[in-house]
Structure formats: structure tokens, C-alpha cells
Coordinates of C-alpha atoms in Angstrom, one line a residue:
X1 CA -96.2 50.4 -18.6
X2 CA -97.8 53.2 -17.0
X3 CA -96.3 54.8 -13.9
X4 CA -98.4 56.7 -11.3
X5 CA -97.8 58.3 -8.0
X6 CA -100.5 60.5 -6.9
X7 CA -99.6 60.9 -3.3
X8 CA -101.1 57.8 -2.3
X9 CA -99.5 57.9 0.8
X10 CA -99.8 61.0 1.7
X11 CA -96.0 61.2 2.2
X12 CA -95.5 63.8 -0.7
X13 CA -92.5 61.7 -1.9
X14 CA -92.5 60.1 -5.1
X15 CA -90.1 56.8 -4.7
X16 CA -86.7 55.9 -6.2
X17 CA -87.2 52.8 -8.1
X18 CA -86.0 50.9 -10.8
X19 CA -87.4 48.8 -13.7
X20 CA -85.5 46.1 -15.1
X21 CA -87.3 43.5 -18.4
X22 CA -85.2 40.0 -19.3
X23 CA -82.3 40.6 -16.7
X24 CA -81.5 44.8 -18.1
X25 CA -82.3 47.9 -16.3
X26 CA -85.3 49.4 -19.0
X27 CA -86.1 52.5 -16.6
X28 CA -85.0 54.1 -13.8
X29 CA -87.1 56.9 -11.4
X30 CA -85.4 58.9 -9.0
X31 CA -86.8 62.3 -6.8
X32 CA -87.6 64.4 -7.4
X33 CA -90.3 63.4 -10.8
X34 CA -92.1 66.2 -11.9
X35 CA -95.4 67.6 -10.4
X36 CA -97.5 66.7 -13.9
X37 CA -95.5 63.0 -13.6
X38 CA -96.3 62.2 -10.2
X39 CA -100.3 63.6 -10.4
X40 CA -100.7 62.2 -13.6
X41 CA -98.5 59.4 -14.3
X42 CA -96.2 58.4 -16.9
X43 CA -96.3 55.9 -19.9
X44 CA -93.9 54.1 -21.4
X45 CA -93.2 50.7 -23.7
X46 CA -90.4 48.6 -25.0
X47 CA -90.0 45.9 -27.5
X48 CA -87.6 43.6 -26.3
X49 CA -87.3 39.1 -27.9
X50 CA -88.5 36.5 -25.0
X51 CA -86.8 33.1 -26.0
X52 CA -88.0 31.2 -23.0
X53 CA -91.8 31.9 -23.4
X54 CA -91.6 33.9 -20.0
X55 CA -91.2 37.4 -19.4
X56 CA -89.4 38.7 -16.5
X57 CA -89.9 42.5 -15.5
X58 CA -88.6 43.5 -11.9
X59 CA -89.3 46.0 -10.1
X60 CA -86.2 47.2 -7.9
X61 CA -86.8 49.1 -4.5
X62 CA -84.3 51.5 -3.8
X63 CA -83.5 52.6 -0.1
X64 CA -86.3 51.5 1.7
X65 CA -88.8 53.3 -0.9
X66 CA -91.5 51.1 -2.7
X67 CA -92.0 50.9 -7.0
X68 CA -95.4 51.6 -8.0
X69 CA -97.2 51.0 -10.9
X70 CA -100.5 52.0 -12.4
X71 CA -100.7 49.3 -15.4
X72 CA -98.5 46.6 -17.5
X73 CA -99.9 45.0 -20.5
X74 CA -97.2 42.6 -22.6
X75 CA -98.7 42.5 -26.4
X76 CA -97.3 39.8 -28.3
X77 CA -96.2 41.2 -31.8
X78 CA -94.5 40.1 -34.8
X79 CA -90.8 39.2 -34.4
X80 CA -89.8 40.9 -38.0
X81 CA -91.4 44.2 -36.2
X82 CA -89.1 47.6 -36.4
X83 CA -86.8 45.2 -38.7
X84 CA -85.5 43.8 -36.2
X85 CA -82.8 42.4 -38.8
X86 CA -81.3 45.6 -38.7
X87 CA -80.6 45.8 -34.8
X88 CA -80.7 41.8 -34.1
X89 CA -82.2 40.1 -31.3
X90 CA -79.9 40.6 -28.4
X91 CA -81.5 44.7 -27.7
X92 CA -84.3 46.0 -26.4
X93 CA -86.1 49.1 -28.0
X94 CA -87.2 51.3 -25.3
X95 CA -89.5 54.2 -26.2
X96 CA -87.8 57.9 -26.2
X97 CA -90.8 59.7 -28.3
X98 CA -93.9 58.7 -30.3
X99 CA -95.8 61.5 -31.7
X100 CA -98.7 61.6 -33.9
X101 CA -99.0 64.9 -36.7
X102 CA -102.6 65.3 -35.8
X103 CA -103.9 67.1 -32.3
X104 CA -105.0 64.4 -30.9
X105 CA -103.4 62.1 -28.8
X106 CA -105.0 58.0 -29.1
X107 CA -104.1 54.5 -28.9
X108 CA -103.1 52.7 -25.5
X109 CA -105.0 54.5 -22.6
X110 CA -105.5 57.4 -24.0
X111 CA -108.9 56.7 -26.8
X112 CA -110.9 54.2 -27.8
X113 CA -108.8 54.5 -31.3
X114 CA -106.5 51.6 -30.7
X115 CA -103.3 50.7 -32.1
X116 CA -103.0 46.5 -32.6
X117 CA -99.5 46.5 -31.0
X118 CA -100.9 48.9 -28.2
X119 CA -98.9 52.0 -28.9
X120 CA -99.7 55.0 -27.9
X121 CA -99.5 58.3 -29.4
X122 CA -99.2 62.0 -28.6
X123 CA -100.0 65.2 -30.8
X124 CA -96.1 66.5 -31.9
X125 CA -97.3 70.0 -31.2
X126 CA -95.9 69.3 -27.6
X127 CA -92.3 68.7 -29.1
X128 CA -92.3 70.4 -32.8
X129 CA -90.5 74.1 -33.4
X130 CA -91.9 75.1 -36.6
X131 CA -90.5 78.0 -39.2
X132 CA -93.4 78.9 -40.7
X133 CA -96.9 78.8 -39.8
X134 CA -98.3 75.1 -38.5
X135 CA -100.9 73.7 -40.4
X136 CA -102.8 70.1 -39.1
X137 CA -104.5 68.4 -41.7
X138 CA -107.3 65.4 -41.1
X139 CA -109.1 62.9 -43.1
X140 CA -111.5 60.1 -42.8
X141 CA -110.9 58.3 -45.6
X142 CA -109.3 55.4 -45.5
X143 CA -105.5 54.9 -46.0
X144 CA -103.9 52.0 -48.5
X145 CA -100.9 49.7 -46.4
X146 CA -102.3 50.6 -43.4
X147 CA -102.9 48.0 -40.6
X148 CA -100.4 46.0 -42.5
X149 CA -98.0 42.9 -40.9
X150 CA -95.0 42.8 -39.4
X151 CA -95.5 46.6 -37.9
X152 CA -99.4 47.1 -37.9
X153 CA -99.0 50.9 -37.9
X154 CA -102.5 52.3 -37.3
X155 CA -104.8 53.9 -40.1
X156 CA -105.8 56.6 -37.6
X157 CA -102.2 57.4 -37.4
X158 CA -102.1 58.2 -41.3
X159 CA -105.5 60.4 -41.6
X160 CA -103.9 63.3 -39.5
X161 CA -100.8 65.1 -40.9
X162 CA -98.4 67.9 -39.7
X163 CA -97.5 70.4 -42.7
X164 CA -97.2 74.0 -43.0
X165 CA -99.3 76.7 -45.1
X166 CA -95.9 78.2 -46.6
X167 CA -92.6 77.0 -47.2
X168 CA -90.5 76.6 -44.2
X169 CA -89.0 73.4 -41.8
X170 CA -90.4 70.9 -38.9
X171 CA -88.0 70.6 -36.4
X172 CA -87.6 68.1 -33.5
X173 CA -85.5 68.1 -30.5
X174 CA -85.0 64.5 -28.5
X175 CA -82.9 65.0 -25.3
X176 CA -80.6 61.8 -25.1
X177 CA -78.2 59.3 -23.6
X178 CA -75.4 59.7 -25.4
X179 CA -73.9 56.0 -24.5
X180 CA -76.4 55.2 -26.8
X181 CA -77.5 54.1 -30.4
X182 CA -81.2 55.1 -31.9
X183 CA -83.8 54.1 -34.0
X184 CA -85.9 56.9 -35.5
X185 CA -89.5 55.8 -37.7
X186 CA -90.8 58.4 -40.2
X187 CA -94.6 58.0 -41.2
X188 CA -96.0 59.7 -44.1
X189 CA -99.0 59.8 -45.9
X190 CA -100.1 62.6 -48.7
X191 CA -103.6 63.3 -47.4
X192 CA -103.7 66.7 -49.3
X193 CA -106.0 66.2 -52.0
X194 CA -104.6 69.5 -53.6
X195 CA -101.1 67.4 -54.2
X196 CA -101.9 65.5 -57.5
X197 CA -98.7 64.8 -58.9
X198 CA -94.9 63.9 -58.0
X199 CA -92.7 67.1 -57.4
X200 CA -95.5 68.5 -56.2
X201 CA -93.8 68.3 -52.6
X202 CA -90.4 67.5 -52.0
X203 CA -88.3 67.9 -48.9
X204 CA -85.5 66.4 -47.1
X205 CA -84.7 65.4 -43.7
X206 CA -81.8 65.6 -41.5
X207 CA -80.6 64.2 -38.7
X208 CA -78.2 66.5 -36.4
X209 CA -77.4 68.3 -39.4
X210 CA -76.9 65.5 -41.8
X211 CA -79.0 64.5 -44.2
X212 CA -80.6 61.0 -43.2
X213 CA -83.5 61.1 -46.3
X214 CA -82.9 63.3 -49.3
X215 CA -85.4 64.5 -51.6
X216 CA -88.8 62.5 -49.8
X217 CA -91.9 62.4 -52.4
X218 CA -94.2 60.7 -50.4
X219 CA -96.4 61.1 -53.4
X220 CA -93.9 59.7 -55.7
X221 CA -93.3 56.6 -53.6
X222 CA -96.9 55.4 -52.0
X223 CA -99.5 57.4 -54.5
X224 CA -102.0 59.8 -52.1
X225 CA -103.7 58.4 -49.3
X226 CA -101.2 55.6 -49.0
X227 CA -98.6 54.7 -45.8
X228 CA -94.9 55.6 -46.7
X229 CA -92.6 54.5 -44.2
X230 CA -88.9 55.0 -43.0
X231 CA -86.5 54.7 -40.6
X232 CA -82.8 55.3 -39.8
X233 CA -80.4 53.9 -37.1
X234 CA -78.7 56.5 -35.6
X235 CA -74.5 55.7 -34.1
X236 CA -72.3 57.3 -32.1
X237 CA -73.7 60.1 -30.9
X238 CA -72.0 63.2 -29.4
X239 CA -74.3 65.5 -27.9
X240 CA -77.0 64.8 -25.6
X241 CA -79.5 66.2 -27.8
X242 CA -80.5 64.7 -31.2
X243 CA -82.8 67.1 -33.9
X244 CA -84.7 66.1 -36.5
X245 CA -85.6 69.1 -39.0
X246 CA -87.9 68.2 -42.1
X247 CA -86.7 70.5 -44.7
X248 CA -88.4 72.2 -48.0
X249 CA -87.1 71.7 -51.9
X250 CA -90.8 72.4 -53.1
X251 CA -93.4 73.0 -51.4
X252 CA -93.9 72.3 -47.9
X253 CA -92.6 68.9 -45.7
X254 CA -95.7 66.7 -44.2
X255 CA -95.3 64.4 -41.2
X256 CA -98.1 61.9 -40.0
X257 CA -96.1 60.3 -37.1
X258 CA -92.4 60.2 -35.5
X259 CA -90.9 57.7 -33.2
X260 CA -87.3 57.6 -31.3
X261 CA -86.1 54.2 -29.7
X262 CA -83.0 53.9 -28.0
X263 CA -81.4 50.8 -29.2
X264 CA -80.6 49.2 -25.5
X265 CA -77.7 46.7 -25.1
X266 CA -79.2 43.0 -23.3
X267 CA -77.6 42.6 -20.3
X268 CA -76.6 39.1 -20.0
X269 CA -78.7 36.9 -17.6
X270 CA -78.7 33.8 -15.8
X271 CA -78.5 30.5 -17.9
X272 CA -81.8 29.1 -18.5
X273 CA -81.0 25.5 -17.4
X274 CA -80.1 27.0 -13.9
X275 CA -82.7 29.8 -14.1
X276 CA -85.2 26.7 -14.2
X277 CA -83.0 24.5 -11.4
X278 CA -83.5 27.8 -9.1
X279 CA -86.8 28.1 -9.3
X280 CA -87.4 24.8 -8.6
X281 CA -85.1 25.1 -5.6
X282 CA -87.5 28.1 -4.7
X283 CA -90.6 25.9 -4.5
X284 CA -88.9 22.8 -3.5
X285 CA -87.1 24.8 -0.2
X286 CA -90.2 26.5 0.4
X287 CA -87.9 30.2 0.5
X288 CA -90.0 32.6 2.1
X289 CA -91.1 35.9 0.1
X290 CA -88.8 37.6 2.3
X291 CA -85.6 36.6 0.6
X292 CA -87.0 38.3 -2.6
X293 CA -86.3 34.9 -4.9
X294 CA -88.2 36.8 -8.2
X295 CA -87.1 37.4 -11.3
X296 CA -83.5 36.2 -12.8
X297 CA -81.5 35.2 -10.0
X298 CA -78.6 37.3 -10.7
X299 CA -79.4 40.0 -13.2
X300 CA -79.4 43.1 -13.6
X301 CA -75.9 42.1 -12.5
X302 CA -75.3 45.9 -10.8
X303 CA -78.2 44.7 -8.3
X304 CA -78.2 42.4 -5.6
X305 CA -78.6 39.0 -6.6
X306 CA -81.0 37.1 -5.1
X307 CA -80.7 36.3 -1.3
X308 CA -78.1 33.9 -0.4
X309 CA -77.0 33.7 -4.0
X310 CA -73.7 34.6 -5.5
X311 CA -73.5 34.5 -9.4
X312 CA -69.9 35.5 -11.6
X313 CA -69.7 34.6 -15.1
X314 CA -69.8 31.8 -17.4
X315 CA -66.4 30.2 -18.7
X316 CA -67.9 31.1 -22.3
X317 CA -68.6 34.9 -21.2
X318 CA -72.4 34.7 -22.7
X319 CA -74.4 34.3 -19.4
X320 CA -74.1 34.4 -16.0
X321 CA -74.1 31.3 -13.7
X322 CA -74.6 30.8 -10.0
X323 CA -71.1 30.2 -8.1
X324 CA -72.4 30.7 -4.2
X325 CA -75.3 29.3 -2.3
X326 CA -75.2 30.5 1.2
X327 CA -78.6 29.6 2.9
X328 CA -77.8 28.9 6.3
X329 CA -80.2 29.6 9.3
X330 CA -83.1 31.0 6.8
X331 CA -86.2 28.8 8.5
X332 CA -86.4 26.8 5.2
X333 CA -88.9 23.7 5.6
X334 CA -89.0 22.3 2.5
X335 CA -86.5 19.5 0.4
X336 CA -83.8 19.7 -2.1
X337 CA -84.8 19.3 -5.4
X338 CA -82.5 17.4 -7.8
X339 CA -82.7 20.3 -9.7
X340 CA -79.7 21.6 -7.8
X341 CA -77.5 18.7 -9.9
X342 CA -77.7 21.4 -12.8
X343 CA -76.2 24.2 -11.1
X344 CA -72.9 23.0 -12.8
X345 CA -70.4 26.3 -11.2
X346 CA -71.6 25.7 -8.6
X347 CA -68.4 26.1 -5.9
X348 CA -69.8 26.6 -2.2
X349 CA -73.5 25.0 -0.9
X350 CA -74.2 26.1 2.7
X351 CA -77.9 25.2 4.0
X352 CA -77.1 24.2 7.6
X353 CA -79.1 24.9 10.3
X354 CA -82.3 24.3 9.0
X355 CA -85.5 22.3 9.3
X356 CA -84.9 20.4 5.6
X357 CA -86.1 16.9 5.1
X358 CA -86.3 14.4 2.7
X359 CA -83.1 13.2 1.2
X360 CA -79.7 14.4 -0.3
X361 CA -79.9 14.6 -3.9
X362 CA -78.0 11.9 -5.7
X363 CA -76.0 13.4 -8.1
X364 CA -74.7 16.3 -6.6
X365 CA -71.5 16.9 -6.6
X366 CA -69.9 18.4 -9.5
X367 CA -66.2 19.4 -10.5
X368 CA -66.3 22.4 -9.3
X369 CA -67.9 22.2 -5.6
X370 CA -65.7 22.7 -3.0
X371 CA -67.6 23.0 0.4
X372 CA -71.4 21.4 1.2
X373 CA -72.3 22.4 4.2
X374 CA -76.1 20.5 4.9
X375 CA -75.4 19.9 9.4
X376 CA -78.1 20.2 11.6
X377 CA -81.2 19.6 9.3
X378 CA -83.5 16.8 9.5
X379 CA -82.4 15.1 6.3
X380 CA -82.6 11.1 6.2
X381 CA -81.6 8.7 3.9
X382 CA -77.9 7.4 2.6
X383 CA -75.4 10.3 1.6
X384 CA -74.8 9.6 -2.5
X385 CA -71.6 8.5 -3.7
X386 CA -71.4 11.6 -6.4
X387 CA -70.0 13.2 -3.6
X388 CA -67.4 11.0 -3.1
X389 CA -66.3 12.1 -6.8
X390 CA -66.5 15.7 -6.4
X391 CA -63.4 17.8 -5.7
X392 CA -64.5 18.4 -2.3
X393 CA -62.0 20.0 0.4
X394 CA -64.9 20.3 3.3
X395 CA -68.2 18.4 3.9
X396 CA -70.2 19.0 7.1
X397 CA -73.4 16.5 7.3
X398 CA -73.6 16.0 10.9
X399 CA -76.8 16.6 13.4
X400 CA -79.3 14.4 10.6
X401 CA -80.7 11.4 10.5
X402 CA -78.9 9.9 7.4
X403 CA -77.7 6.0 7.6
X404 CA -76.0 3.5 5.7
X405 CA -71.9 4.0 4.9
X406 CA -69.7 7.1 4.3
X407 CA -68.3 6.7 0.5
X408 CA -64.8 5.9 0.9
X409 CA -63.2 8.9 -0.7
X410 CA -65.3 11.3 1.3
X411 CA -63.0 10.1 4.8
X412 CA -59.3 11.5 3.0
X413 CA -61.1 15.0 3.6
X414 CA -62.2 14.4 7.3
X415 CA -65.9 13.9 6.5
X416 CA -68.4 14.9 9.5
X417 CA -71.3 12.9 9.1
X418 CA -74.5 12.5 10.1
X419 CA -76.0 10.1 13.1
X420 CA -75.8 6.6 11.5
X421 CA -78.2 3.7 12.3

């Protein structure tokens, strides 16, 4: 994602706005952003699992200010990516740093040197603190394991190295949300043709002051001009700053890329099978843009839900379902689609005074609704004996057109009906 203000309209006032991917809040903007943010925009990326074969990213208005966006590209990638086996499938990674050791920056919107998975990079000279004099070293020749499944971590990436020209430490300094657990990649790759051996450079590298890598031979481990990888899952962190310092034993340390992801908790999100039923209800009710019926009806569950719609949690606690339909007097023009039978929490349907057609749905009615409320709509047709079954304690159908008989059980409750023929 790239985010862009640039004044555009002429109000001075970048807006207050917030991002959310698969039901949880990814980013959040808030004035005042930076001068160099709002001029020249921001970019971002996450890696997050889509079960559905649908992506849903929301854009959240806060106040009465608008979102903007410069550009969104979704990259399908591998799903063993960032080993995912070590974090599972219920987080989203959400970019905190990705640097490059060369000078450069490249990859997504920045050069014509891609990256696969549409990364891009920046030169680490922007975040490194160096003791000892910085020395950038750059190659063209080509780099073994490179390019290479599940992570496709880009050649160029490997021909430009961070190092030193004497012995000292690389240090980075990541400011962070402490409520949260990270994912840190190392990339290596011995591009100094004047290191010919093992032991010829050895360092370690620590992680707040403890040693997350001890004694790393790049040299030992991937030969020269290879790809070395690592990473390490940072937990429980206290401060709201986390360093990375790349330390000597002999010689000097090398880096060729860094990366930090926080390791974001899934919010839960509605149940698919009334995800689907809501939707269908959107097209089906014709419900005008107005209402704002995009995205997961109720999640992020610390925003409004949709219009009209009230959600509370599933009996099994692992998803959100809709309790509360509440669409009186909205202009809808459209029919109820039997998809509404699957909305099986659902406790309270109000859609009276509207210009709906068509017929009830048969089938709905469910143990758990309590109040349908459909008067003073144009609906026709007989009125289904499912809710007759239902545990109904109020049912207003009156001002229609339906016709044929009241189900019997419907009368202990004091029924209203509509204008029978």
C-alpha cells in the first residue's frame, strides 16, 4: 500500500483514517503526519492468509475526514513464505523495516529492479549507527539460492553488502509497540572476494542485548557469493525500542538486508456462511452506498458495524455472528433473499416501513429470533409456517399484500398480519 496526501485539497490537513485487512486494524493515520509523509507519501505491506479467496481491506473514515490512497497491489505468494509454521495462520505480518545494505533503495515503486513478491527496499544508511568506519560493497555477479521458493528473496538484494573497513559493530534501532511480538529476517551473502576461507569473518548478533545468532560465518554456512538466511521471533518485549547490533569476533560483520515484522494478532471476523448471506442481502435489498455495507459486516469489532447491523459473538467464541437487524425506514426497494435463513443468531429483524416486494422467505425463523418486524412493505405471497416454529414473542406483518392463512401457532403471540384476500 502506498499512502499519499499532497494537499490535494488544498486544506493543509492530512486526514485521520484507518486501514483494516481480513476484519483487523493493519494501520492507523492520525494528524498531524509528517511534512516528508504527507508530500511524498508512505509505503507499506503486510502478509496476512486469505481462506475465502477474497480479500477485504477497509478503509475507515474517522470524524468526517476522508482515507486516501496512492496505490494497492495484493501479490499472491507462497503460503510456507516467512515460515509461516513458526507464527501459524491466524497473524498477519505487518512491515516495521526493510532495508537493503547497499545505497540504493529498489523493488516495488521505487526501480525497475523488482522483487517477485513486490517488496520494497530502502538503503539501511537511513537507520544504521555504525562504530567504525561504513563500508558498502557491490557486485554483479550473480548469487547461488537466490530467487529461490517459498521466500523469493531478490538477487539484487544479495550483490550489495553493508560491512566496515576495521573492526567494529552495526547497530539498529526499531521504535516499537510493545503489546507486540516480532519477526526479524537477516540476509547475508559473502560478496568479498578477499574472504576465502571460514574464520575468516565471524561475528555475532544480538537482540536487545542478548545474543539471538552466535558466531555467524556466512562463509562457513553458504560458500561466497551464496544467500545465507535467518530469522528470529522476538516475545515479550519491554521497551518500546528494540536494537539490533551485529557484533565482531574476527574481522568485521556484513549485512546484505534486514527486515522487522510485527507479528499482529487476527481479529476475529464475521462467519463466512453469514458473511456470504449479508452480502447477498446487500444486493438482494438493493442497500444504498449510503449505509456503507463494505467489507466484513462487523469487524474490526472496535468500529461501527455495518448500518443497521448489530453483531456479539459466536457461542464457540471463534467468530463473530450477526444478533440485530434494524432496517426500518432506509428506502430499500429490493427483496429478501433466502439467504437471510443462514443468519442462525439471529434475535431481532426489523425492515418495516419500506418499499420491499416479493415474498417472505420460507424458512425463516430460527431458535433464536424473537421479534420480525416486516409492516408496511409491499410484500405478497403466504407468510411461511417456519415462523410458526420459531420462539417468537412479537410479529408485526400488517400494511402488505400477503394472503392465504395465519399458521396457527403464530395467533398465541397476538400476530398482526397483513391484508388477507
Amino acid at each position: 500500500m502506498f499512502f499519499v496526501y499532497g494537499n490535494y485539497d488544498r486544506k493543509s490537513r492530512p486526514p485521520n483514517f484507518d486501514v483494516s485487512v481480513e476484519g483487523t486494524v493493519v494501520f492507523s493515520w492520525r494528524y498531524p503526519w509528517s511534512d516528508e509523509e504527507a508530500k511524498n507519501g508512505v509505503y507499506s505491506d503486510l502478509y496476512t492468509f486469505i481462506d475465502d479467496g477474497d480479500v477485504k481491506i477497509c478503509f475507515y473514515s474517522i470524524a468526517t475526514d476522508s482515507p486516501v490512497i496512492g496505490a494497492l497491489e495484493i501479490v499472491s505468494v507462497d503460503p510456507q513464505s516467512y515460515s509461516s509454521l513458526a507464527t501459524g495462520t491466524d497473524v498477519i505480518l505487518v512491515n516495521y523495516g526493510r532495508f537493503t545494505g547497499g545505497l540504493k533503495a529498489f523493488g516495488a515503486g521505487v526501480s525497475r529492479e523488482g522483487d517477485k513478491l513486490g517488496r520494497a527496499w530502502e538503503p539501511d544508511a537511513t537507520l544504521a549507527t555504525t562504530f567504525g568506519e561504513s563500508f558498502y560493497l557491490r557486485t554483479d555477479d550473480p548469487i547461488k539460492n537466490a530467487e529461490v521458493a517459498p521466500n523469493y528473496f531478490p538477487q539484487r538484494l544479495y550483490q550489495s553488502a553493508h560491512t566496515l573497513t576495521s573492526p567494529g559493530s552495526i547497530e539498529f534501532m526499531f521504535t516499537v509497540d510493545t503489546s507486540l511480538d516480532y519477526m526479524l529476517w537477516f540476509h547475508f551473502a559473502e560478496i568479498d572476494t578477499a574472504v576465502t576461507a571460514s574464520g575468516q569473518r565471524v561475528f555475532d548478533v544480538f537482540i536487545n542485548s542478548e545474543a539471538a545468532f552466535s558466531e555467524v560465518d556466512v562463509y562457513k554456512e553458504a560458500g561466497s557469493f551464496a544467500a545465507y538466511d535467518l530469522f528470529h521471533v522476538l516475545k515479550n518485549l519491554t521497551g518500546s525500542a528494540l536494537n539490533v547490533t551485529l557484533s565482531p569476533r574476527v574481522g568485521t560483520p556484513i549485512l546484505n538486508g534486514l527486515e522487522n515484522y510485527a507479528i499482529l494478532p487476527m481479529d476475529l471476523s464475521t462467519s463466512v456462511d453469514e458473511v456470504l448471506a449479508m452480502l447477498a442481502l446487500k444486493e438482494s435489498l438493493r442497500v444504498p452506498e449510503r449505509m456503507g455495507w463494505n467489507g466484513d459486516p462487523c469487524a474490526p469489532f472496535n468500529w461501527d458495524t455495518w448500518e443497521g447491523v448489530t453483531c456479539n459473538y459466536a457461542p464457540d467464541g471463534k467468530s463473530l455472528v450477526i444478533t440485530r437487524l434494524d432496517l426500518s425506514g432506509q428506502g430499500l426497494k429490493g427483496t429478501i433473499s433466502d439467504t437471510i435463513t443462514s443468519l442462525k443468531h439471529l434475535r431481532y429483524l426489523n425492515m418495516s416501513n419500506n418499499n420491499l416486494r416479493g415474498s417472505i422467505p420460507s424458512g425463516l425463523g430460527n431458535d433464536n429470533l424473537e421479534t420480525v418486524d416486516l409492516s408496511s412493505n409491499d410484500l405478497t405471497g403466504s407468510i411461511p409456517e417456519s415462523l410458526g416454529q420459531a420462539q417468537l414473542v412479537k410479529v408485526l406483518l400488517n400494511n402488505n399484500e400477503l394472503n392465504g392463512q395465519v399458521p396457527l401457532t403464530l395467533y398465541t403471540i397476538g400476530v398482526r398480519g397483513g391484508f388477507f384476500k
